[in-house]
PDB file of C-alpha atoms in Angstrom:
ATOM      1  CA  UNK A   1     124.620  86.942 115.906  1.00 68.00           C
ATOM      2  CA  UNK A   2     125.576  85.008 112.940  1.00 84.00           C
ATOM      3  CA  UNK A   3     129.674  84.920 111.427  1.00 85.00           C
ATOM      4  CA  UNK A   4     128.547  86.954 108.675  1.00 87.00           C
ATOM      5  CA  UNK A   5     126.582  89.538 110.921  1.00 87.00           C
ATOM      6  CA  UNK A   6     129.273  89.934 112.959  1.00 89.00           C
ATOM      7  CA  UNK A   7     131.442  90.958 109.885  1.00 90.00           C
ATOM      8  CA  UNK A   8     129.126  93.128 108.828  1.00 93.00           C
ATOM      9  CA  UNK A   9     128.437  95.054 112.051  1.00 91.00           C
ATOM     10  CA  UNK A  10     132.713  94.867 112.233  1.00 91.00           C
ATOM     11  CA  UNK A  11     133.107  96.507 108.753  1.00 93.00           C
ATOM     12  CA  UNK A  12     130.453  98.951 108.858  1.00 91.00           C
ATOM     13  CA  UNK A  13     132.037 100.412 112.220  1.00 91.00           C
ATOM     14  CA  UNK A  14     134.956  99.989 110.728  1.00 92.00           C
ATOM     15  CA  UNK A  15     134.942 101.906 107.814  1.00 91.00           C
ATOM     16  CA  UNK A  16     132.240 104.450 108.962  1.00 86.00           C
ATOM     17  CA  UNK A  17     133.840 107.771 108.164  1.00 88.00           C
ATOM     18  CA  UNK A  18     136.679 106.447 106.139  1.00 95.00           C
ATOM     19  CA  UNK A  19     137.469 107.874 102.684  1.00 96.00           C
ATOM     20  CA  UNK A  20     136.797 106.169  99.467  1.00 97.00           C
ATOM     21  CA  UNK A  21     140.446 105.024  98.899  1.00 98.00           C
ATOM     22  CA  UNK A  22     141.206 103.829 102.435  1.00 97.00           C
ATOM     23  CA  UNK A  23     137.767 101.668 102.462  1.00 97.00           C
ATOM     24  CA  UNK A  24     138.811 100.179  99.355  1.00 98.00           C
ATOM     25  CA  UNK A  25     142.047  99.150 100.581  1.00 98.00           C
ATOM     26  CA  UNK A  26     141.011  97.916 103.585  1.00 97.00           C
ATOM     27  CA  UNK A  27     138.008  95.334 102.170  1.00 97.00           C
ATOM     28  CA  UNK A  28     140.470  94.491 100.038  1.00 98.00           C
ATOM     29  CA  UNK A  29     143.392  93.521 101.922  1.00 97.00           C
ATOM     30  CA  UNK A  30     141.094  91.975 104.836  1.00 95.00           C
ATOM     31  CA  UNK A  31     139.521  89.519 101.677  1.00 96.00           C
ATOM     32  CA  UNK A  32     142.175  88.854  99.495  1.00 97.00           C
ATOM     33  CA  UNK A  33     141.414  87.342  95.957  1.00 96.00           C
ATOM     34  CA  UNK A  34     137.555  87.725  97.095  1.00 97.00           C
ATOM     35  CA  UNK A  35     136.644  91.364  95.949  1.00 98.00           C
ATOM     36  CA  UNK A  36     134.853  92.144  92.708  1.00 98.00           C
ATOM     37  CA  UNK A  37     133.783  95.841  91.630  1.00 98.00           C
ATOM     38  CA  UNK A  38     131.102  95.889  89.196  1.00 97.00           C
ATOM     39  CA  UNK A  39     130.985  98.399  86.390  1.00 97.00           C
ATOM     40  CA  UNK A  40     128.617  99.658  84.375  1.00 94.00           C
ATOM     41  CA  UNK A  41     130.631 103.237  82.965  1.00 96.00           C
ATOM     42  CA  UNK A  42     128.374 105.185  85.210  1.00 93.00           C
ATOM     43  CA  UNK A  43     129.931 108.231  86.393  1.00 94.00           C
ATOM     44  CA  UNK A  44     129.405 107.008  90.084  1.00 95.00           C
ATOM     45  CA  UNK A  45     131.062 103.575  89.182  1.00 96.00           C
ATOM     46  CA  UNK A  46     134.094 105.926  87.581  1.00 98.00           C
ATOM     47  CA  UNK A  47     134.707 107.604  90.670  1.00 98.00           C
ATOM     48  CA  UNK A  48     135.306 103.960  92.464  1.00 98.00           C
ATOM     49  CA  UNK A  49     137.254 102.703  89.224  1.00 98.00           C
ATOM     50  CA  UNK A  50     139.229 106.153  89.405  1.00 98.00           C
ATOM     51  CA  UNK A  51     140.589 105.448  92.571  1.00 98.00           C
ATOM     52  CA  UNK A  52     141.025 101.437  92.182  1.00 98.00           C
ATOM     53  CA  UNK A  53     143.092 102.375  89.243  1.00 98.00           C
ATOM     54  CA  UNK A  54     145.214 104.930  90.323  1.00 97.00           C
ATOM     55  CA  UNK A  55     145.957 103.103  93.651  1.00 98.00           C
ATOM     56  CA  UNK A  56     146.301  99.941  92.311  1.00 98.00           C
ATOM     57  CA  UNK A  57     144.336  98.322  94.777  1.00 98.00           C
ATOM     58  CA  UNK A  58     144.002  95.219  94.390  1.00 97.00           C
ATOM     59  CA  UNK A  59     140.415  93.902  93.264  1.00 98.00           C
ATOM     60  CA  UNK A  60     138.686  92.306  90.285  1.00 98.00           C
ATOM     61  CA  UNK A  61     136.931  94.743  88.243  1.00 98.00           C
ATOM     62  CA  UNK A  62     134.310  93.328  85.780  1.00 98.00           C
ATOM     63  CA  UNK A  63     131.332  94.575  83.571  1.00 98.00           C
ATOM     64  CA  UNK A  64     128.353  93.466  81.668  1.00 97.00           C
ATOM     65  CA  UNK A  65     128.704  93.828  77.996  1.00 97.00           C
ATOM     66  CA  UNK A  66     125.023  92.789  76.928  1.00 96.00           C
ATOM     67  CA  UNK A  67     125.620  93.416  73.407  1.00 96.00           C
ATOM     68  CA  UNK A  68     123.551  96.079  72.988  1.00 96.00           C
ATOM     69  CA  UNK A  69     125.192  98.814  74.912  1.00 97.00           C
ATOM     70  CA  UNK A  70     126.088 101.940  73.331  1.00 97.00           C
ATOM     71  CA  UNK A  71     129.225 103.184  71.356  1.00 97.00           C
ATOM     72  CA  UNK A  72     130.054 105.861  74.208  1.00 97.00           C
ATOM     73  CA  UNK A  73     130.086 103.602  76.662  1.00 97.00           C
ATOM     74  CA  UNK A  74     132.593 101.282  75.032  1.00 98.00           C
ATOM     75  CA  UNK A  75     134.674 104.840  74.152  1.00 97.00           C
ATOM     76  CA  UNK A  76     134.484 105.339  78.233  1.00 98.00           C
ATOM     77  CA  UNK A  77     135.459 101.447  78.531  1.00 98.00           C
ATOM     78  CA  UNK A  78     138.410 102.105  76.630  1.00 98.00           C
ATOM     79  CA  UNK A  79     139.491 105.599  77.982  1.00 98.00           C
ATOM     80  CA  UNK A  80     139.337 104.453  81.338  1.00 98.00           C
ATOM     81  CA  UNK A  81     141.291 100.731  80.723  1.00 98.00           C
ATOM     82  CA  UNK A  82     143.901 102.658  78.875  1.00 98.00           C
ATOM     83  CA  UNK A  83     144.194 106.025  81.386  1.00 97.00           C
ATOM     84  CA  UNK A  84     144.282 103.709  84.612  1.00 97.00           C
ATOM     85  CA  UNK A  85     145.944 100.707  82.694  1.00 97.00           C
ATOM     86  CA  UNK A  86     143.410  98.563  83.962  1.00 97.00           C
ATOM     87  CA  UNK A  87     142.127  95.367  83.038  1.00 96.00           C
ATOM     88  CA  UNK A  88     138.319  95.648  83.111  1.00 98.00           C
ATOM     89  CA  UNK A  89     136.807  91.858  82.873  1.00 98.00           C
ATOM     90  CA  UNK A  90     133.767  91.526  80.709  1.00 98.00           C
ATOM     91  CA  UNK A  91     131.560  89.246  80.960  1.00 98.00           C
ATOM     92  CA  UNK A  92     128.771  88.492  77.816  1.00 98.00           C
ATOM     93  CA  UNK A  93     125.191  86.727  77.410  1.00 98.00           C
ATOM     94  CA  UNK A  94     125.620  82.847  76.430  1.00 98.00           C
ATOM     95  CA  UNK A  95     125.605  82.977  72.763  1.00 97.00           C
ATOM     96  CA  UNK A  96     123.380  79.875  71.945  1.00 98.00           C
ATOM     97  CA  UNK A  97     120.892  81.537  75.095  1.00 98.00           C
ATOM     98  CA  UNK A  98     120.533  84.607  72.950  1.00 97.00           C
ATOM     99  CA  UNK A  99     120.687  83.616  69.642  1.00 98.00           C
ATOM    100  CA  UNK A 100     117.563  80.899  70.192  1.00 98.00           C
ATOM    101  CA  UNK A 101     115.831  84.444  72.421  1.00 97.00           C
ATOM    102  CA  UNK A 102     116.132  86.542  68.967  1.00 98.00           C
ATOM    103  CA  UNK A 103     115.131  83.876  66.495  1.00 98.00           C
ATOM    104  CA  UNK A 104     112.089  83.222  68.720  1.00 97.00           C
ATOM    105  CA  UNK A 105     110.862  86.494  69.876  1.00 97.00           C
ATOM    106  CA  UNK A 106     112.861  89.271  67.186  1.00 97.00           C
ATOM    107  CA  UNK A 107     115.620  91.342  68.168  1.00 96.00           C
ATOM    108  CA  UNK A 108     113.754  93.961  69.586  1.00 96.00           C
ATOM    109  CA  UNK A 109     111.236  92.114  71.577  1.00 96.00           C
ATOM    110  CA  UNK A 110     111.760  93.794  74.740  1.00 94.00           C
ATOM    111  CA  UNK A 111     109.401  96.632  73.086  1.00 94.00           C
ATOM    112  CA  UNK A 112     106.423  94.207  72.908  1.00 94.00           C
ATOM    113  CA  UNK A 113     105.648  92.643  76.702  1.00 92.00           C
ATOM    114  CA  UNK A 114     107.592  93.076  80.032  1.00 89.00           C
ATOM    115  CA  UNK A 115     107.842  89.761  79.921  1.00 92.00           C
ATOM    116  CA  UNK A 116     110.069  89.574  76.949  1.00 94.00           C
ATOM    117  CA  UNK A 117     112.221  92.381  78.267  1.00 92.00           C
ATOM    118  CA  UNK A 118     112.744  90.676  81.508  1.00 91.00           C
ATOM    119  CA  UNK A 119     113.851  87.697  79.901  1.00 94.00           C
ATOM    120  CA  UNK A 120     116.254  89.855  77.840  1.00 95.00           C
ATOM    121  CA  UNK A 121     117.478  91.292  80.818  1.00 92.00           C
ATOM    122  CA  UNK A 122     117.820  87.768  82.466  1.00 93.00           C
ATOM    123  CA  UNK A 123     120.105  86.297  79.680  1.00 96.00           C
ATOM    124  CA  UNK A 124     122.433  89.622  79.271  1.00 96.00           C
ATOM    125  CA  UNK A 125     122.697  90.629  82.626  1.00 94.00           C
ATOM    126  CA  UNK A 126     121.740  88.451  85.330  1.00 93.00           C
ATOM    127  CA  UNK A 127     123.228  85.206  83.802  1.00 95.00           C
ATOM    128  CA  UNK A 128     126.349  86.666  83.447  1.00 95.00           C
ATOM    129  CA  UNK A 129     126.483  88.397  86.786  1.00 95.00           C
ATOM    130  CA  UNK A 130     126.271  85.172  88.474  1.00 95.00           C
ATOM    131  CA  UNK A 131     129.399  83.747  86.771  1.00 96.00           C
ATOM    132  CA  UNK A 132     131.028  87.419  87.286  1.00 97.00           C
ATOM    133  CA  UNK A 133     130.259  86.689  91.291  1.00 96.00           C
ATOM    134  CA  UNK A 134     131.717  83.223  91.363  1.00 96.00           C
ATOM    135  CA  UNK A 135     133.958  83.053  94.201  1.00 95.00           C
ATOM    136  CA  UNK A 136     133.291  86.587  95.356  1.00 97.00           C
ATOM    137  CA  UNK A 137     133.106  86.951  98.857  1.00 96.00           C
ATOM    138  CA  UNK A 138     132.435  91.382  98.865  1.00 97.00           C
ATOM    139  CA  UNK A 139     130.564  92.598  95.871  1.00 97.00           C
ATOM    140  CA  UNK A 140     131.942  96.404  95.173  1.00 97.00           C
ATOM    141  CA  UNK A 141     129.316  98.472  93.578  1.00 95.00           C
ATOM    142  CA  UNK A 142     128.442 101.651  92.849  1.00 93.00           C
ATOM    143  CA  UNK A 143     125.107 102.342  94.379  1.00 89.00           C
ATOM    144  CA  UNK A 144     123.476 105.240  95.802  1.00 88.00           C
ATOM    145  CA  UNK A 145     120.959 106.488  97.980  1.00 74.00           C
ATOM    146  CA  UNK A 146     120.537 109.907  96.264  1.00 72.00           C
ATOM    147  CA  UNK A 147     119.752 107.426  92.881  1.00 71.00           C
ATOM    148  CA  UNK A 148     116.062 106.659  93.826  1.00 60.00           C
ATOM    149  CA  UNK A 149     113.404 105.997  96.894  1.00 61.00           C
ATOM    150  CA  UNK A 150     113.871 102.558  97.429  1.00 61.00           C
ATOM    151  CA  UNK A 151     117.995 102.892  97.928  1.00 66.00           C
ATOM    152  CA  UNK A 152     117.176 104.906 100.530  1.00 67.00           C
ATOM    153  CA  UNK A 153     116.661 102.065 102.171  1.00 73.00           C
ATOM    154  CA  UNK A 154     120.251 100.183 101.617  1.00 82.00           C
ATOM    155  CA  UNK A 155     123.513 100.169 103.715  1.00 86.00           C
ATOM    156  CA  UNK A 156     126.955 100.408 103.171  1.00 91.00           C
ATOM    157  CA  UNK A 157     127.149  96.473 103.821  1.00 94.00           C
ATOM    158  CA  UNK A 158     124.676  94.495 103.060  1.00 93.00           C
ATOM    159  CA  UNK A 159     123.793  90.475 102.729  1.00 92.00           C
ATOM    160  CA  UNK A 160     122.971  89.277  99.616  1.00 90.00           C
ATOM    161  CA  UNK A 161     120.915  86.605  99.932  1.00 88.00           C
ATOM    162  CA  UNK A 162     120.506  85.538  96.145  1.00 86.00           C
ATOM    163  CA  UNK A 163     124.497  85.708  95.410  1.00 89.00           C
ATOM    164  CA  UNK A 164     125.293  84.496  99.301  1.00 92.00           C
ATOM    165  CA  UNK A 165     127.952  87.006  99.743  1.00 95.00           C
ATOM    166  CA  UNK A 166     128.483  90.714 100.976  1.00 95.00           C
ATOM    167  CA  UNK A 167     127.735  93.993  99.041  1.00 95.00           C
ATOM    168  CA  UNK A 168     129.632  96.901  99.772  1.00 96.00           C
ATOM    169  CA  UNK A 169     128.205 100.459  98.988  1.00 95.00           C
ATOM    170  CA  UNK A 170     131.060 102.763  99.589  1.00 96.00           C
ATOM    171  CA  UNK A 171     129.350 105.834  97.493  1.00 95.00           C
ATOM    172  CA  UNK A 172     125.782 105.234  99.578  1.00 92.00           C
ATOM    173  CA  UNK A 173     125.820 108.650 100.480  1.00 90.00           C
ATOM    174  CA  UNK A 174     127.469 110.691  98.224  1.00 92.00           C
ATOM    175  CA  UNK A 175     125.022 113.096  96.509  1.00 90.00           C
ATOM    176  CA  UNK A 176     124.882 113.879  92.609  1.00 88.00           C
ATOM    177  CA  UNK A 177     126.950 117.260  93.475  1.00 93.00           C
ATOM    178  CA  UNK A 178     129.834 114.510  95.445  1.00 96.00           C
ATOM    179  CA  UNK A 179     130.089 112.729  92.512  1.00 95.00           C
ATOM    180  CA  UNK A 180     130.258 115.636  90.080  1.00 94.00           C
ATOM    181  CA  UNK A 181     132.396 117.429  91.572  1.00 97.00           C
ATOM    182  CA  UNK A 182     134.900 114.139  92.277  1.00 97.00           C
ATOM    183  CA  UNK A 183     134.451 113.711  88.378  1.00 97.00           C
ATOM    184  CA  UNK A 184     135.514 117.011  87.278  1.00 96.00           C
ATOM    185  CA  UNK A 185     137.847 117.913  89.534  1.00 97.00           C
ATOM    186  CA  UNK A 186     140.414 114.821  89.250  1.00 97.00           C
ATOM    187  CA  UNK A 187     139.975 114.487  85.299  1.00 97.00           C
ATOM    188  CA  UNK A 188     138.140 111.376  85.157  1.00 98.00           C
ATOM    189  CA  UNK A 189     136.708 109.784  82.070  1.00 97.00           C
ATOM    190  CA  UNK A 190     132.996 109.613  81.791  1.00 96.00           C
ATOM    191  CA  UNK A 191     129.999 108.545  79.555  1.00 96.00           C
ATOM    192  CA  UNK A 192     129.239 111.603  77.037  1.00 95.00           C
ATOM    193  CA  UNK A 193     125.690 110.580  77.126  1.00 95.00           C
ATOM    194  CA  UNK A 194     125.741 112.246  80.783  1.00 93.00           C
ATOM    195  CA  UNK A 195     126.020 115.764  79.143  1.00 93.00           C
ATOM    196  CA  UNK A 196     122.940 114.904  76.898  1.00 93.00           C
ATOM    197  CA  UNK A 197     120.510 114.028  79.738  1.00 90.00           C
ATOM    198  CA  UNK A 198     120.831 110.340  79.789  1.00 90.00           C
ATOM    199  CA  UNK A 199     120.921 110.334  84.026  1.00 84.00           C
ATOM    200  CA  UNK A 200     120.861 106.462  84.163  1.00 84.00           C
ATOM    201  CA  UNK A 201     122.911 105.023  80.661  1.00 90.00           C
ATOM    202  CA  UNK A 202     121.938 101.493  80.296  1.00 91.00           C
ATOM    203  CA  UNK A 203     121.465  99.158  76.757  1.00 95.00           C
ATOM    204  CA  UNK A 204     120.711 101.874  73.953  1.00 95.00           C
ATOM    205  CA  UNK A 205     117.403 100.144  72.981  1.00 94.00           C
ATOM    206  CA  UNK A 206     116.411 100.554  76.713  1.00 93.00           C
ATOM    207  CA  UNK A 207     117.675 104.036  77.299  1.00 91.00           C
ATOM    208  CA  UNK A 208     116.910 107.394  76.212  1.00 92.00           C
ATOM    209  CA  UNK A 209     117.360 110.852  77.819  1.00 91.00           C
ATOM    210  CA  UNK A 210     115.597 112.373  81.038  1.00 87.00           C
ATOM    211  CA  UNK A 211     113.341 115.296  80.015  1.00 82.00           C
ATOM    212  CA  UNK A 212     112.690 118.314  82.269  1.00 78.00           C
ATOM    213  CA  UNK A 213     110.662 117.213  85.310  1.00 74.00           C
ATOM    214  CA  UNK A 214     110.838 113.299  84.800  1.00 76.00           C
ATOM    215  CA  UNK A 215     112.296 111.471  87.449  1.00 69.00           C
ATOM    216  CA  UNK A 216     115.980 110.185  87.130  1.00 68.00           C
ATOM    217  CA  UNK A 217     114.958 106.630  85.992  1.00 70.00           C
ATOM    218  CA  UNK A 218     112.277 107.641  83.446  1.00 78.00           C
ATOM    219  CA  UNK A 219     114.653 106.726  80.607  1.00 81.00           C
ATOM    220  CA  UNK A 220     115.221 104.114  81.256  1.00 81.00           C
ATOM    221  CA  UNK A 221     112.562 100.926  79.891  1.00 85.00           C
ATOM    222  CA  UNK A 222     110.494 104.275  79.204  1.00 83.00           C
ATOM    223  CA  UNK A 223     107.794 102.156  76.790  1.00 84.00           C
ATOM    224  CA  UNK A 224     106.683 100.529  79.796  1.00 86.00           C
ATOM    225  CA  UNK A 225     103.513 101.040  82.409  1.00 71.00           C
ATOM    226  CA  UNK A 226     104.934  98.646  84.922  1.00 55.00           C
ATOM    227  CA  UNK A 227     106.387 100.664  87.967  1.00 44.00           C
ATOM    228  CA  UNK A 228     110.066 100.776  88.822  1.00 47.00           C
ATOM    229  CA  UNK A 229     111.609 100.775  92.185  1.00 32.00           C
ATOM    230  CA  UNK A 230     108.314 100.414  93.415  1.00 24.00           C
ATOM    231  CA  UNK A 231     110.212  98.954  97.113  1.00 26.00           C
ATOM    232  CA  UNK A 232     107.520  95.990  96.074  1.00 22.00           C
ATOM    233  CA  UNK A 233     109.984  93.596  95.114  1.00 26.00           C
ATOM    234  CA  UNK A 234     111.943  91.204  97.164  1.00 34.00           C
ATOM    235  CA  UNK A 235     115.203  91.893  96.030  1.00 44.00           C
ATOM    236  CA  UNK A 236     116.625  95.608  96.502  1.00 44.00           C
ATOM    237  CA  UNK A 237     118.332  97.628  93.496  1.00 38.00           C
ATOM    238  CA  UNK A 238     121.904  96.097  93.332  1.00 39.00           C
ATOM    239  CA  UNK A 239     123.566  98.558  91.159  1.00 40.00           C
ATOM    240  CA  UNK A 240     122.860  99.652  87.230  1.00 40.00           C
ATOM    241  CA  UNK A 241     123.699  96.652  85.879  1.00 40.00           C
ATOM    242  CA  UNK A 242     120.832  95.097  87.703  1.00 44.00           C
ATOM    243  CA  UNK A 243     117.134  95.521  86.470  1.00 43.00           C
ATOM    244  CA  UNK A 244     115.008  96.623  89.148  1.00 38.00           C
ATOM    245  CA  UNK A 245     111.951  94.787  88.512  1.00 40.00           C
ATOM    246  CA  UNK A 246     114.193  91.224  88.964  1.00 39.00           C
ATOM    247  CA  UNK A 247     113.127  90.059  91.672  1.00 38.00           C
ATOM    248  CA  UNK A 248     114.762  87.684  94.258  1.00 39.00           C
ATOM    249  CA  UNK A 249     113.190  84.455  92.135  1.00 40.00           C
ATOM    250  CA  UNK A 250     114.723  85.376  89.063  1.00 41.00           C
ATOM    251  CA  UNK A 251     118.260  85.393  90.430  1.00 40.00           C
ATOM    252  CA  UNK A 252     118.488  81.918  91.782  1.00 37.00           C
TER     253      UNK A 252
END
């Protein structure tokens, strides 16, 4: 067994039936300076900022502005920086990287090939998550089993081959109902767009609202025949922020 599988197997046994608050405050004090939460104004990713915030436990929290995100999920930004007095670290596409993308392809490529929406998706998310994870050593996010078939598959620590370091999944099995009721019952900011049927609130040319019967994702990239979370792809759903169809190649 490897150093990092035996810190792995350690944490997971660990921190197997341990609340939210008391996980977060161990992985942080046992990796000091080397914890990052990642963001994206989700309401499971407000339940773990809730509880960062009002604890004050210490650990970098960060999110992808891509540029094209919508107004209610800056309004959530905001709410939730200002309720928690938190500082919430954004990190944006390279500006020269995106401007030469629009002037060669339009500003609304992604609509016209899957390649062009990947490579959107590359230079406002991925590129900037990799400077975001710079000296992380645990990767906080805000997955979930319940979100789709192929998290089903994920732990509450995982390897992370691409970013070399460890992701932690501390809402893995919470259902929609957990997080809800978390939500509601302690006051906690979150995006409008929820209330509207947008289950999964990503950039607002890429997102529109679940209809009656669709699956949870089907807003999201909705022009598109490719498949998503098809369990096809090399590497697993990291969290929101993430595009699904990225696979391990595109993040090195």
């Amino acid at each position: 067994m490897t150093v990092i599988e035996s810190q792995i197997t350690q944490l997971e046994k660990e921190l197997e039936n341990m609340p939210l608050k008391e996980a977060l405050q161990l992985v942080a004090a046992r990796f000091p300076g080397e914890v990052a939460f990642s963001t994206s104004f989700g309401m499971e990713d407000q339940v773990i900022t809730h509880v960062i915030g009002k604890n004050k436990i210490p650990m970098k929290v960060f999110t992808l502005d891509t540029g094209r995100m919508f107004n209610e999920t800056y309004e959530v930004w905001q709410s939730t920086a200002n309720i928690f007095d938190l500082n919430i670290d954004p990190f944006y596409p390279d500006a020269l990287e995106i401007q030469n993308f629009v002037n060669e392809r339009g500003i609304n490529s992604m609509y016209l090939s899957v390649d062009n929406r990947k490579e959107c998706c590359r230079i406002r998310k991925i590129e900037p998550l990799k400077r975001a994870l710079k000296g992380v050593a645990i990767w906080v996010t805000g997955v979930r089993a319940a979100q789709s078939a192929n998290r089903q598959n994920f732990k509450m620590f995982e390897w992370d081959e691409a970013f070399q370091l460890i992701k932690f999944n501390p809402l893995l099995h919470w259902s929609d109902e957990d997080v809800a009721d978390f939500i509601h019952q302690n006051n906690t900011p979150y995006n409008k767009l929820h209330d509207q049927g947008f289950l999964s609130i990503g950039c607002a040319p890429c997102t529109r609202a679940v209809q009656f019967g669709e699956d949870a994702r089907a807003g999201r990239w909705w022009w598109e025949d490719s498949k998503k979370e098809c369990g096809l792809h090399e590497t697993k759903v990291l969290a929101d922020i993430v595009d699904p169809e990225l696979t391990q190649d595109n993040l090195k």
